[in-house]
Coordinates of C-alpha atoms in Angstrom, one line a residue:
Chain A
M1 CA -21.4 36.4 -38.6
S2 CA -22.3 33.3 -36.7
D3 CA -21.5 29.6 -36.5
Q4 CA -24.1 29.0 -39.2
F5 CA -22.6 31.2 -41.9
P6 CA -19.0 32.0 -42.8
S7 CA -18.1 35.7 -42.7
S8 CA -16.3 36.2 -46.0
V9 CA -18.1 36.8 -49.2
A10 CA -15.9 34.2 -51.0
Q11 CA -17.0 31.5 -48.6
L12 CA -20.7 32.7 -48.5
A13 CA -20.8 32.5 -52.3
A14 CA -19.3 29.0 -52.3
G15 CA -21.8 27.9 -49.7
L16 CA -24.7 29.2 -51.8
R17 CA -23.4 27.4 -54.9
D18 CA -22.9 24.2 -53.0
G19 CA -26.4 24.3 -51.6
E20 CA -25.4 24.5 -48.0
Y21 CA -27.9 27.2 -47.4
S22 CA -30.2 29.3 -49.6
S23 CA -30.0 33.0 -50.3
V24 CA -33.4 33.4 -48.6
E25 CA -32.0 31.8 -45.4
L26 CA -28.9 34.0 -45.6
T27 CA -30.8 37.2 -46.3
K28 CA -33.2 36.5 -43.5
A29 CA -30.3 36.0 -41.1
Y30 CA -28.8 39.4 -42.0
L31 CA -32.2 41.2 -41.9
T32 CA -32.8 39.7 -38.4
R33 CA -29.3 40.9 -37.3
I34 CA -30.1 44.4 -38.7
S35 CA -33.4 44.5 -36.8
E36 CA -31.7 43.4 -33.6
H37 CA -28.6 45.7 -33.7
D38 CA -29.2 48.7 -36.0
D39 CA -31.3 50.7 -33.4
A40 CA -28.0 51.0 -31.6
L41 CA -25.8 51.7 -34.6
N42 CA -28.1 53.6 -37.1
S43 CA -26.0 52.3 -40.0
F44 CA -29.0 52.0 -42.3
I45 CA -31.3 54.8 -43.5
T46 CA -33.6 52.3 -45.3
V47 CA -33.9 48.6 -44.7
C48 CA -35.4 46.7 -47.7
D49 CA -36.9 43.6 -46.1
E50 CA -39.4 42.8 -48.8
S51 CA -37.4 43.6 -51.9
A52 CA -34.3 41.8 -50.4
L53 CA -36.3 38.6 -49.9
A54 CA -37.7 38.9 -53.4
Q55 CA -34.2 39.3 -54.8
A56 CA -33.1 36.3 -52.7
R57 CA -35.8 34.1 -54.0
A58 CA -34.9 35.0 -57.6
A59 CA -31.2 34.3 -56.8
D60 CA -32.1 30.9 -55.3
A61 CA -34.0 30.1 -58.5
A62 CA -31.1 31.2 -60.7
I63 CA -28.7 29.1 -58.6
A64 CA -31.0 26.1 -58.9
A65 CA -31.2 26.6 -62.6
G66 CA -27.5 26.7 -62.9
A67 CA -27.7 30.2 -64.3
A68 CA -26.0 32.0 -61.5
N69 CA -23.1 34.4 -61.4
N70 CA -20.3 34.1 -58.9
L71 CA -21.9 36.4 -56.3
C72 CA -25.5 35.5 -57.0
G73 CA -27.6 35.5 -53.8
V74 CA -24.9 37.2 -51.7
P75 CA -26.4 40.1 -49.7
Y76 CA -24.8 43.5 -49.6
A77 CA -25.5 47.0 -48.2
N78 CA -25.7 49.9 -50.6
K79 CA -24.5 53.5 -49.7
D80 CA -27.6 55.8 -50.0
I81 CA -25.8 57.8 -52.7
F82 CA -26.4 55.2 -55.5
C83 CA -29.8 55.8 -57.2
T84 CA -32.2 52.9 -56.9
S85 CA -35.4 53.0 -58.9
D86 CA -37.6 51.2 -56.3
V87 CA -36.1 52.5 -53.0
R88 CA -35.7 56.1 -51.8
T89 CA -32.3 57.6 -52.3
S90 CA -31.7 60.3 -49.7
C91 CA -28.0 60.9 -49.9
G92 CA -28.3 61.6 -46.2
S93 CA -30.2 64.8 -46.8
K94 CA -33.6 66.3 -46.0
M95 CA -33.4 67.7 -49.5
L96 CA -33.9 64.2 -50.9
D97 CA -36.0 62.7 -48.1
N98 CA -38.8 61.9 -50.6
F99 CA -36.7 61.2 -53.6
I100 CA -37.2 57.9 -55.5
A101 CA -34.9 57.9 -58.5
P102 CA -36.5 57.3 -61.9
Y103 CA -33.6 55.0 -62.8
D104 CA -30.9 52.7 -61.3
A105 CA -27.3 53.8 -61.0
G106 CA -24.8 52.0 -63.3
V107 CA -23.3 50.3 -60.2
V108 CA -26.8 49.2 -59.1
E109 CA -27.6 47.7 -62.6
R110 CA -24.4 45.7 -62.3
L111 CA -25.2 44.5 -58.8
N112 CA -28.7 43.5 -59.9
A113 CA -27.3 41.7 -63.0
A114 CA -25.0 39.8 -60.7
G115 CA -28.0 38.6 -58.7
M116 CA -26.8 40.2 -55.5
V117 CA -29.3 41.0 -52.7
M118 CA -29.6 44.6 -51.5
L119 CA -30.3 44.6 -47.7
G120 CA -30.8 48.3 -47.6
K121 CA -29.3 51.8 -48.1
T122 CA -26.7 52.9 -45.6
N123 CA -26.3 56.1 -43.6
M124 CA -23.8 58.7 -44.7
D125 CA -22.7 62.3 -44.2
E126 CA -25.2 64.6 -46.0
F127 CA -24.2 64.6 -49.8
A128 CA -21.0 62.7 -48.7
M129 CA -19.7 65.9 -47.1
G130 CA -18.2 64.9 -43.8
S131 CA -15.7 62.6 -42.1
S132 CA -17.9 61.3 -39.3
N133 CA -21.4 60.6 -40.4
E134 CA -22.5 63.3 -38.0
T135 CA -23.9 65.5 -40.8
S136 CA -26.5 63.0 -41.9
F137 CA -30.1 64.2 -41.7
Y138 CA -31.0 60.8 -40.3
G139 CA -28.8 61.1 -37.2
R140 CA -25.2 59.9 -36.7
T141 CA -24.1 56.3 -37.1
C142 CA -22.2 54.9 -34.1
N143 CA -18.9 53.1 -34.4
P144 CA -19.6 49.4 -33.4
W145 CA -16.2 49.3 -31.6
D146 CA -17.3 52.1 -29.3
L147 CA -20.8 53.6 -29.7
S148 CA -19.7 57.0 -28.3
R149 CA -17.3 57.3 -31.3
V150 CA -17.9 58.1 -35.0
P151 CA -17.6 55.4 -37.7
G152 CA -15.8 57.9 -40.0
G153 CA -17.3 59.2 -43.1
S154 CA -18.8 59.8 -45.4
S155 CA -19.4 56.0 -46.1
G156 CA -19.7 55.5 -42.3
G157 CA -22.9 53.5 -42.5
S158 CA -21.5 51.0 -44.9
A159 CA -18.3 50.6 -42.7
A160 CA -20.3 50.2 -39.5
A161 CA -22.7 47.7 -41.1
V162 CA -19.8 45.5 -42.3
A163 CA -17.8 45.8 -39.1
A164 CA -20.9 44.7 -37.1
S165 CA -21.7 41.9 -39.5
L166 CA -25.0 43.5 -40.5
A167 CA -23.9 42.9 -44.1
P168 CA -21.1 40.9 -45.5
I169 CA -20.0 43.6 -47.9
A170 CA -21.0 47.1 -49.0
T171 CA -20.6 49.8 -51.5
G172 CA -19.0 53.2 -50.7
T173 CA -17.8 56.3 -52.4
D174 CA -14.6 58.2 -51.9
T175 CA -14.1 61.9 -52.7
G176 CA -11.4 62.7 -50.2
G177 CA -11.1 59.5 -48.2
S178 CA -14.8 58.5 -47.7
I179 CA -14.2 54.8 -48.2
R180 CA -10.7 54.5 -46.7
Q181 CA -11.2 56.6 -43.5
P182 CA -14.4 54.8 -42.3
A183 CA -12.8 51.5 -43.2
A184 CA -9.9 52.3 -41.0
F185 CA -12.1 53.6 -38.1
C186 CA -14.3 50.5 -38.2
G187 CA -11.6 47.9 -38.8
I188 CA -12.6 46.7 -42.2
S189 CA -11.0 46.8 -45.7
G190 CA -12.0 49.4 -48.4
L191 CA -10.8 50.2 -51.9
K192 CA -10.9 53.5 -53.7
P193 CA -10.3 52.5 -57.4
T194 CA -8.5 54.6 -60.0
Y195 CA -10.7 57.5 -61.1
G196 CA -13.0 56.3 -63.9
R197 CA -13.0 52.6 -63.0
V198 CA -16.5 52.6 -61.4
S199 CA -19.4 54.3 -63.2
R200 CA -20.6 57.6 -61.7
Y201 CA -23.9 57.3 -63.6
G202 CA -26.6 57.6 -61.0
M203 CA -24.1 58.2 -58.2
I204 CA -25.2 61.5 -56.7
A205 CA -22.4 64.0 -57.3
F206 CA -20.4 65.8 -54.7
A207 CA -17.2 66.8 -56.5
S208 CA -17.2 65.2 -59.9
S209 CA -13.5 65.2 -60.7
L210 CA -12.8 63.4 -57.4
D211 CA -15.8 61.1 -56.7
Q212 CA -15.2 57.4 -57.1
G213 CA -17.3 54.4 -56.0
G214 CA -15.7 51.3 -54.6
P215 CA -16.1 48.2 -52.4
M216 CA -16.0 47.9 -48.6
G217 CA -15.6 44.5 -47.0
R218 CA -13.7 42.3 -44.6
T219 CA -10.9 41.1 -46.8
A220 CA -8.9 42.1 -49.9
E221 CA -10.3 39.0 -51.6
D222 CA -13.8 40.2 -50.9
L223 CA -13.0 43.6 -52.3
A224 CA -11.7 42.0 -55.5
L225 CA -14.9 39.9 -55.9
L226 CA -17.1 43.0 -55.6
M227 CA -14.8 45.1 -57.9
N228 CA -15.4 42.4 -60.5
V229 CA -19.1 43.2 -60.3
I230 CA -19.1 47.0 -60.0
A231 CA -16.2 48.1 -62.2
G232 CA -16.3 48.5 -65.9
F233 CA -17.0 51.0 -68.7
D234 CA -20.3 52.9 -68.8
E235 CA -20.9 55.2 -71.7
R236 CA -23.4 57.2 -69.7
D237 CA -20.5 58.5 -67.5
S238 CA -18.4 60.8 -69.6
T239 CA -15.3 60.1 -67.5
S240 CA -15.7 56.3 -67.4
L241 CA -12.5 54.6 -68.5
E242 CA -12.8 52.7 -71.7
M243 CA -10.8 49.7 -70.7
P244 CA -11.4 45.9 -71.1
D245 CA -12.9 44.2 -68.1
E246 CA -10.3 42.5 -65.9
D247 CA -10.3 40.0 -63.0
F248 CA -9.3 42.0 -60.0
G249 CA -8.6 38.8 -58.1
R250 CA -6.0 37.5 -60.5
L251 CA -3.1 38.4 -58.2
L252 CA -4.5 37.0 -55.0
N253 CA -2.5 34.2 -53.3
K254 CA 0.6 35.1 -55.2
P255 CA 4.0 35.8 -53.8
I256 CA 5.1 39.5 -53.5
E257 CA 8.8 39.1 -53.8
N258 CA 9.2 41.7 -56.5
A259 CA 7.1 44.4 -54.9
R260 CA 8.9 47.6 -54.2
I261 CA 7.1 49.6 -51.5
G262 CA 7.9 53.2 -50.7
V263 CA 7.4 54.8 -47.3
P264 CA 6.6 58.5 -47.7
S265 CA 8.5 60.3 -44.9
E266 CA 5.8 63.1 -44.9
Y267 CA 3.2 60.6 -43.8
F268 CA 5.1 59.8 -40.6
G269 CA 5.5 63.3 -39.2
P270 CA 4.3 64.9 -36.0
D271 CA 0.7 64.7 -37.1
L272 CA 0.7 61.0 -36.8
D273 CA -0.3 59.4 -33.4
A274 CA 2.8 57.7 -32.1
E275 CA 1.1 54.3 -31.3
I276 CA -0.3 54.2 -34.8
G277 CA 3.2 55.0 -36.2
A278 CA 4.6 52.1 -34.2
L279 CA 1.9 49.6 -35.4
L280 CA 2.6 50.7 -39.0
E281 CA 6.3 50.1 -38.5
R282 CA 5.5 46.5 -37.6
A283 CA 3.2 46.1 -40.6
I284 CA 5.9 47.4 -42.9
A285 CA 8.4 45.0 -41.3
E286 CA 5.8 42.2 -42.1
F287 CA 5.7 43.2 -45.7
E288 CA 9.5 43.1 -45.8
K289 CA 9.4 39.6 -44.2
L290 CA 7.0 38.5 -47.0
G291 CA 9.6 39.5 -49.5
A292 CA 8.8 43.1 -50.4
T293 CA 11.6 45.7 -50.8
I294 CA 11.0 48.8 -48.6
C295 CA 12.6 52.2 -49.1
E296 CA 11.9 55.8 -48.0
V297 CA 10.4 58.2 -50.6
S298 CA 9.3 61.8 -50.5
L299 CA 6.0 63.4 -51.5
P300 CA 7.2 67.0 -50.9
N301 CA 3.9 68.7 -51.6
S302 CA 1.8 66.6 -49.2
Q303 CA 1.0 69.4 -46.9
L304 CA -0.8 71.2 -49.7
A305 CA -3.2 68.4 -50.4
I306 CA -5.8 69.5 -47.8
P307 CA -5.9 73.2 -49.0
A308 CA -6.1 72.3 -52.7
Y309 CA -8.6 69.5 -52.0
Y310 CA -11.0 71.8 -50.1
V311 CA -10.9 74.5 -52.7
I312 CA -11.6 72.1 -55.6
A313 CA -14.1 69.9 -53.8
L314 CA -16.1 72.8 -52.5
A315 CA -16.0 74.6 -55.8
E316 CA -17.3 71.5 -57.6
C317 CA -19.9 71.0 -54.8
S318 CA -21.3 74.5 -55.1
S319 CA -21.7 73.9 -58.8
N320 CA -23.2 70.4 -58.5
L321 CA -25.6 71.3 -55.8
S322 CA -27.1 74.2 -57.8
R323 CA -29.4 71.6 -59.4
Y324 CA -31.4 71.4 -56.2
D325 CA -33.9 74.2 -57.0
G326 CA -37.0 72.9 -55.1
I327 CA -39.0 72.7 -58.3
R328 CA -38.2 69.5 -60.3
F329 CA -37.5 67.2 -57.3
G330 CA -36.4 67.5 -53.7
H331 CA -37.6 69.6 -50.8
Q332 CA -39.8 72.7 -51.6
C333 CA -40.6 75.4 -49.0
E334 CA -44.1 76.5 -48.2
N335 CA -45.8 79.7 -49.4
A336 CA -43.0 81.1 -51.6
V337 CA -43.8 84.7 -52.6
D338 CA -41.7 84.6 -55.7
L339 CA -39.2 82.3 -57.6
T340 CA -36.1 83.7 -55.8
D341 CA -37.8 83.1 -52.4
L342 CA -38.7 79.6 -53.4
Y343 CA -35.1 78.8 -54.4
E344 CA -33.5 80.4 -51.4
R345 CA -35.8 79.0 -48.7
S346 CA -36.1 75.5 -50.3
R347 CA -32.3 75.2 -50.3
A348 CA -31.9 76.8 -46.9
E349 CA -34.5 74.3 -45.4
G350 CA -33.3 71.3 -47.4
F351 CA -29.6 71.5 -46.8
G352 CA -27.8 71.0 -43.5
E353 CA -25.2 73.3 -42.0
E354 CA -22.1 71.7 -43.3
V355 CA -23.5 71.5 -46.9
K356 CA -24.4 75.2 -46.7
R357 CA -21.0 76.1 -45.4
R358 CA -19.3 74.3 -48.2
I359 CA -21.6 75.8 -50.9
L360 CA -20.7 79.3 -49.6
V361 CA -17.0 78.6 -49.7
G362 CA -17.2 77.0 -53.1
T363 CA -19.3 79.9 -54.4
Y364 CA -16.6 82.3 -53.0
A365 CA -13.8 80.4 -54.6
L366 CA -15.5 80.5 -58.0
S367 CA -16.7 84.1 -57.8
S368 CA -15.5 87.0 -60.0
G369 CA -12.2 88.3 -58.7
Y370 CA -11.3 85.3 -56.6
Y371 CA -11.1 82.5 -59.3
D372 CA -7.4 82.8 -60.0
A373 CA -6.4 83.1 -56.3
Y374 CA -8.4 80.0 -55.3
Y375 CA -9.6 77.7 -58.0
R376 CA -6.8 78.2 -60.5
K377 CA -4.2 78.1 -57.8
A378 CA -5.7 74.9 -56.4
Q379 CA -5.6 73.3 -59.8
Q380 CA -2.0 74.2 -60.2
I381 CA -1.2 72.6 -56.9
R382 CA -3.2 69.6 -57.9
R383 CA -0.7 69.1 -60.7
L384 CA 2.3 69.4 -58.3
I385 CA 0.7 66.8 -56.1
K386 CA 0.1 64.4 -59.0
Q387 CA 3.7 64.9 -60.1
D388 CA 5.0 64.0 -56.6
F389 CA 3.3 60.6 -57.1
V390 CA 4.5 60.2 -60.7
N391 CA 8.1 60.8 -59.5
A392 CA 7.7 58.3 -56.6
F393 CA 6.3 55.6 -58.9
D394 CA 9.5 55.9 -61.0
D395 CA 11.2 54.2 -58.1
V396 CA 8.6 52.0 -56.3
D397 CA 5.4 50.1 -57.2
F398 CA 3.4 51.0 -54.1
L399 CA 3.3 53.5 -51.3
I400 CA 2.5 52.5 -47.7
G401 CA 1.4 54.7 -44.8
P402 CA -1.4 55.5 -42.3
T403 CA -5.0 56.0 -43.5
T404 CA -5.7 58.4 -40.7
P405 CA -3.6 60.4 -38.2
D406 CA -5.6 59.0 -35.2
V407 CA -8.2 56.4 -34.3
A408 CA -11.9 57.1 -34.4
F409 CA -12.8 60.3 -32.5
T410 CA -15.6 60.9 -30.1
A411 CA -18.9 62.1 -31.6
G412 CA -19.3 65.9 -31.2
C413 CA -15.6 66.6 -30.5
H414 CA -15.2 68.7 -33.7
S415 CA -18.5 70.4 -33.7
S416 CA -17.3 73.8 -32.4
D417 CA -14.8 74.2 -35.3
P418 CA -15.6 72.2 -38.4
V419 CA -12.2 72.9 -39.9
T420 CA -10.5 70.7 -37.3
M421 CA -12.3 67.7 -38.7
Y422 CA -11.0 68.4 -42.2
L423 CA -7.5 67.6 -40.9
S424 CA -8.5 64.0 -40.4
D425 CA -8.2 63.7 -44.2
I426 CA -4.5 64.6 -44.4
Y427 CA -3.3 61.2 -45.7
T428 CA -6.3 60.5 -48.0
T429 CA -7.1 63.6 -50.2
A430 CA -3.9 63.6 -52.3
V431 CA -4.9 60.3 -53.8
N432 CA -8.2 61.7 -55.1
L433 CA -6.6 64.8 -56.5
A434 CA -4.2 62.6 -58.5
G435 CA -7.0 60.1 -59.4
L436 CA -4.9 57.1 -58.1
P437 CA -6.2 53.9 -56.5
A438 CA -5.7 53.3 -52.8
L439 CA -7.0 50.9 -50.1
S440 CA -7.1 50.7 -46.4
I441 CA -6.8 47.5 -44.4
P442 CA -6.8 46.9 -40.7
A443 CA -3.2 46.7 -39.2
G444 CA -3.7 46.8 -35.5
Q445 CA -5.5 48.4 -32.6
V446 CA -4.8 51.3 -30.2
S447 CA -6.8 51.1 -27.0
G448 CA -9.2 48.6 -28.5
L449 CA -9.9 50.8 -31.6
P450 CA -8.9 49.7 -35.1
V451 CA -6.0 51.3 -37.0
G452 CA -5.9 51.4 -40.8
L453 CA -2.9 50.9 -43.1
Q454 CA -3.1 52.6 -46.5
L455 CA -1.6 51.3 -49.7
I456 CA -1.5 53.6 -52.7
G457 CA -0.8 52.2 -56.1
N458 CA -0.1 53.6 -59.6
Y459 CA -3.0 54.1 -62.0
F460 CA -4.8 50.8 -62.8
S461 CA -2.8 48.8 -60.3
E462 CA -5.9 47.6 -58.2
A463 CA -5.3 43.9 -58.8
A464 CA -1.7 44.1 -57.7
M465 CA -2.6 46.2 -54.6
L466 CA -5.3 43.7 -53.7
G467 CA -2.8 40.9 -54.1
L468 CA -0.4 42.7 -51.8
A469 CA -3.1 43.3 -49.2
D470 CA -4.3 39.7 -49.5
R471 CA -0.7 38.5 -48.8
Y472 CA -0.6 40.6 -45.7
Q473 CA -4.0 39.4 -44.5
K474 CA -3.0 35.7 -45.1
N475 CA -0.2 36.4 -42.6
S476 CA -2.1 38.5 -40.1
S477 CA -5.4 38.4 -38.3
W478 CA -6.4 42.0 -37.7
H479 CA -9.0 41.8 -40.4
L480 CA -10.7 39.0 -38.5
S481 CA -11.2 41.0 -35.3
H482 CA -14.8 41.8 -34.5
P483 CA -16.2 44.4 -32.2
S484 CA -17.3 42.3 -29.2
E485 CA -20.3 44.1 -27.8
I486 CA -22.2 44.2 -31.0
C487 CA -21.1 40.9 -32.4
A488 CA -21.7 38.8 -29.3
G489 CA -24.5 36.3 -30.0
G490 CA -25.1 36.3 -33.8
P491 CA -28.1 34.6 -35.2
S492 CA -28.4 30.9 -34.8
Chain B
M1 CA -7.9 85.7 -44.9
S2 CA -11.2 86.7 -43.3
I3 CA -14.5 87.4 -44.9
S4 CA -17.0 90.1 -43.9
D5 CA -20.7 89.8 -43.1
D6 CA -21.5 91.6 -46.3
E7 CA -19.4 89.1 -48.3
V8 CA -21.4 86.2 -46.7
R9 CA -24.6 87.9 -47.7
A10 CA -23.3 88.3 -51.3
M11 CA -22.3 84.7 -51.5
A12 CA -25.6 83.5 -50.0
K13 CA -27.4 85.5 -52.7
L14 CA -25.2 84.0 -55.5
A15 CA -25.8 80.5 -54.1
R16 CA -29.5 81.1 -53.6
L17 CA -29.4 80.3 -49.9
A18 CA -31.6 82.1 -47.4
I19 CA -29.5 82.7 -44.3
E20 CA -31.0 84.1 -41.0
E21 CA -29.4 87.4 -40.2
S22 CA -28.4 86.1 -36.8
D23 CA -26.4 83.3 -38.5
I24 CA -24.4 85.6 -40.8
P25 CA -21.6 86.3 -38.3
I26 CA -21.3 82.6 -37.5
Y27 CA -20.9 81.7 -41.2
A28 CA -18.4 84.6 -41.6
E29 CA -16.2 83.2 -38.9
Q30 CA -16.5 79.6 -40.1
V31 CA -15.9 80.4 -43.7
S32 CA -12.9 82.6 -42.7
H33 CA -11.4 79.6 -40.9
I34 CA -11.8 77.5 -44.1
L35 CA -10.2 80.3 -46.1
E36 CA -7.3 80.5 -43.7
L37 CA -6.8 76.8 -44.1
V38 CA -6.7 76.9 -47.9
G39 CA -4.6 80.1 -47.7
Q40 CA -1.6 77.9 -47.2
M41 CA -1.6 77.5 -51.0
N42 CA -0.1 80.9 -51.3
D43 CA 3.1 79.7 -49.7
V44 CA 4.1 77.9 -52.9
D45 CA 5.2 79.4 -56.2
T46 CA 3.1 78.0 -59.0
T47 CA 4.3 80.2 -61.9
D48 CA 4.2 78.3 -65.2
V49 CA 2.4 75.2 -63.6
E50 CA -0.4 74.2 -65.9
P51 CA -3.7 73.9 -64.0
M52 CA -5.0 70.3 -63.7
A53 CA -8.7 70.2 -64.0
H54 CA -9.1 66.4 -64.1
P55 CA -7.3 63.3 -63.1
Q56 CA -7.2 61.9 -66.6
D57 CA -5.5 63.9 -69.3
L58 CA -8.0 62.7 -71.8
V59 CA -10.2 64.4 -74.4
A60 CA -13.9 64.3 -73.9
R61 CA -15.4 61.2 -75.6
L62 CA -17.9 62.0 -78.3
R63 CA -20.9 59.9 -79.4
P64 CA -23.1 59.9 -82.4
D65 CA -25.9 62.5 -82.2
R66 CA -28.9 60.2 -82.1
V67 CA -31.9 59.8 -79.9
T68 CA -31.3 57.5 -77.0
E69 CA -34.0 58.4 -74.6
S70 CA -37.8 58.3 -74.9
D71 CA -40.2 60.7 -73.2
N72 CA -40.0 60.0 -69.4
R73 CA -41.9 63.0 -68.3
D74 CA -44.4 61.2 -66.1
A75 CA -41.6 59.2 -64.3
F76 CA -39.6 62.4 -63.7
Q77 CA -42.5 64.4 -62.5
R78 CA -43.4 61.9 -59.9
N79 CA -40.6 63.5 -57.8
A80 CA -41.7 67.0 -58.4
P81 CA -43.3 68.8 -55.4
R82 CA -46.0 70.5 -57.6
T83 CA -47.1 69.7 -61.2
E84 CA -50.2 70.3 -63.2
D85 CA -51.1 68.9 -66.6
G86 CA -47.5 67.8 -67.1
L87 CA -46.1 71.2 -66.2
Y88 CA -43.9 72.1 -63.2
L89 CA -45.7 74.8 -61.0
V90 CA -43.6 77.8 -59.8
P91 CA -44.6 81.1 -58.3
Q92 CA -45.7 83.7 -61.0
V93 CA -42.7 85.1 -62.8
I94 CA -44.2 87.4 -65.4
E95 CA -47.0 89.9 -64.4

């Protein structure tokens, strides 16, 4: 972020271990940067000056005692969807404006155990429902490349914070693209792991069969380092994968000669911006030059992913959000005349428009007489979509394509018809329906705005995907581009 | 597929959401747009396709039935809007 500190987590961690600077110095530098720049960006809902410095002092002591983990003392930004027992967890909603969780999320326990320093909780679409961060109760986050544009969503605060070097790395969650799309819009790297890799315990639920936490950072190497901290079995999450821990960085700096990469023809249709298409062709040629074999594949049911996704996600959302009753926690209305009035007004006042819209659609899809036509039908299509991927992975190891059909859009441009924004998820939702891992890395710019390249892998192939992305990044420089107006003059 | 004002009122009732009468037609239009979008599903024949509820075809994991949590009532009630003597306060339900 400046001449004083390197920008990658790998280098920051090495500098801390070698005593070149302390975690307190590093943390103060980031907190200063946040205080100088976040008024313009609004990427944080809560900044944790005091607790961050306390964690940094503890990290410095652990490093001095030789008892430190790899990322001990490295600062990070935490999406405000992960419960933290000392800091308010709002999920971007008025409903949880006063909510302080009674426990830490599984992911937060792991970050704490690793000695990492939480700089603050990042802005997001309300309950992760949105693709632009515009549905946040705390106001929209601005894209650091162009403040009039959105950073993507729902993990838009995390993406903007990393892109503007207000944090070296961040957590995010991805239900239909909420890590990959903001990573693409902000010019950073983001990984949505295989469903079940990262614990959902204490991660506020939107659509439980699709939600998955993951890392957002500058490089594939940094994503691997954070995956090593946050991934792993958690018995308190009933869908957590019971698999042995693995080193997600084990395939970094390795040749990729044997990689077979498929290009789904459906992802390069008329929906895709022509300039993005041309940039991706160049990136694909680069992978070929690095030794990968490229071939065309087909995912014939791709166009059904958005319809099936929105039925399943909204049905699960309406069910999950029924817990907000205004009684046990969360917003409560004044002067309720009876219990029904208390429920109905607390929820109406606590939820924003997009959340209410989604609850209504989800309720409709699950209601008597419509279940078969909507929810069951969507689940059947979900299987067809998964089968498309299974068939493709018979022939190739990875799929490559765009993360988004266009670059970051201007704030407010979808406000008259919310459905038009749903279409920005056309290349990302299928992965969540199937439960596969996928990542987005920067692969160029159109009119000064970042373009994301998406890699999709087979189940449990994160390490290989990160190796492939690392190979590309070692031979390109898009991931090193910084937004100029925000990043000019870092701390000295 | 379009949805009527009355259907919006019925869904709002089921979902326990108070909606201003003046907002009902707006929701009806927006929800109808979403249902039009998802209506594309009907273009595909899914006869004999087994519904997929979950990304992993795994059986639910079971654990031994033993006590793992202690009483955390005070901690939990710190987030409650209204409590008294360890109880959650709600409007009177029974006359």
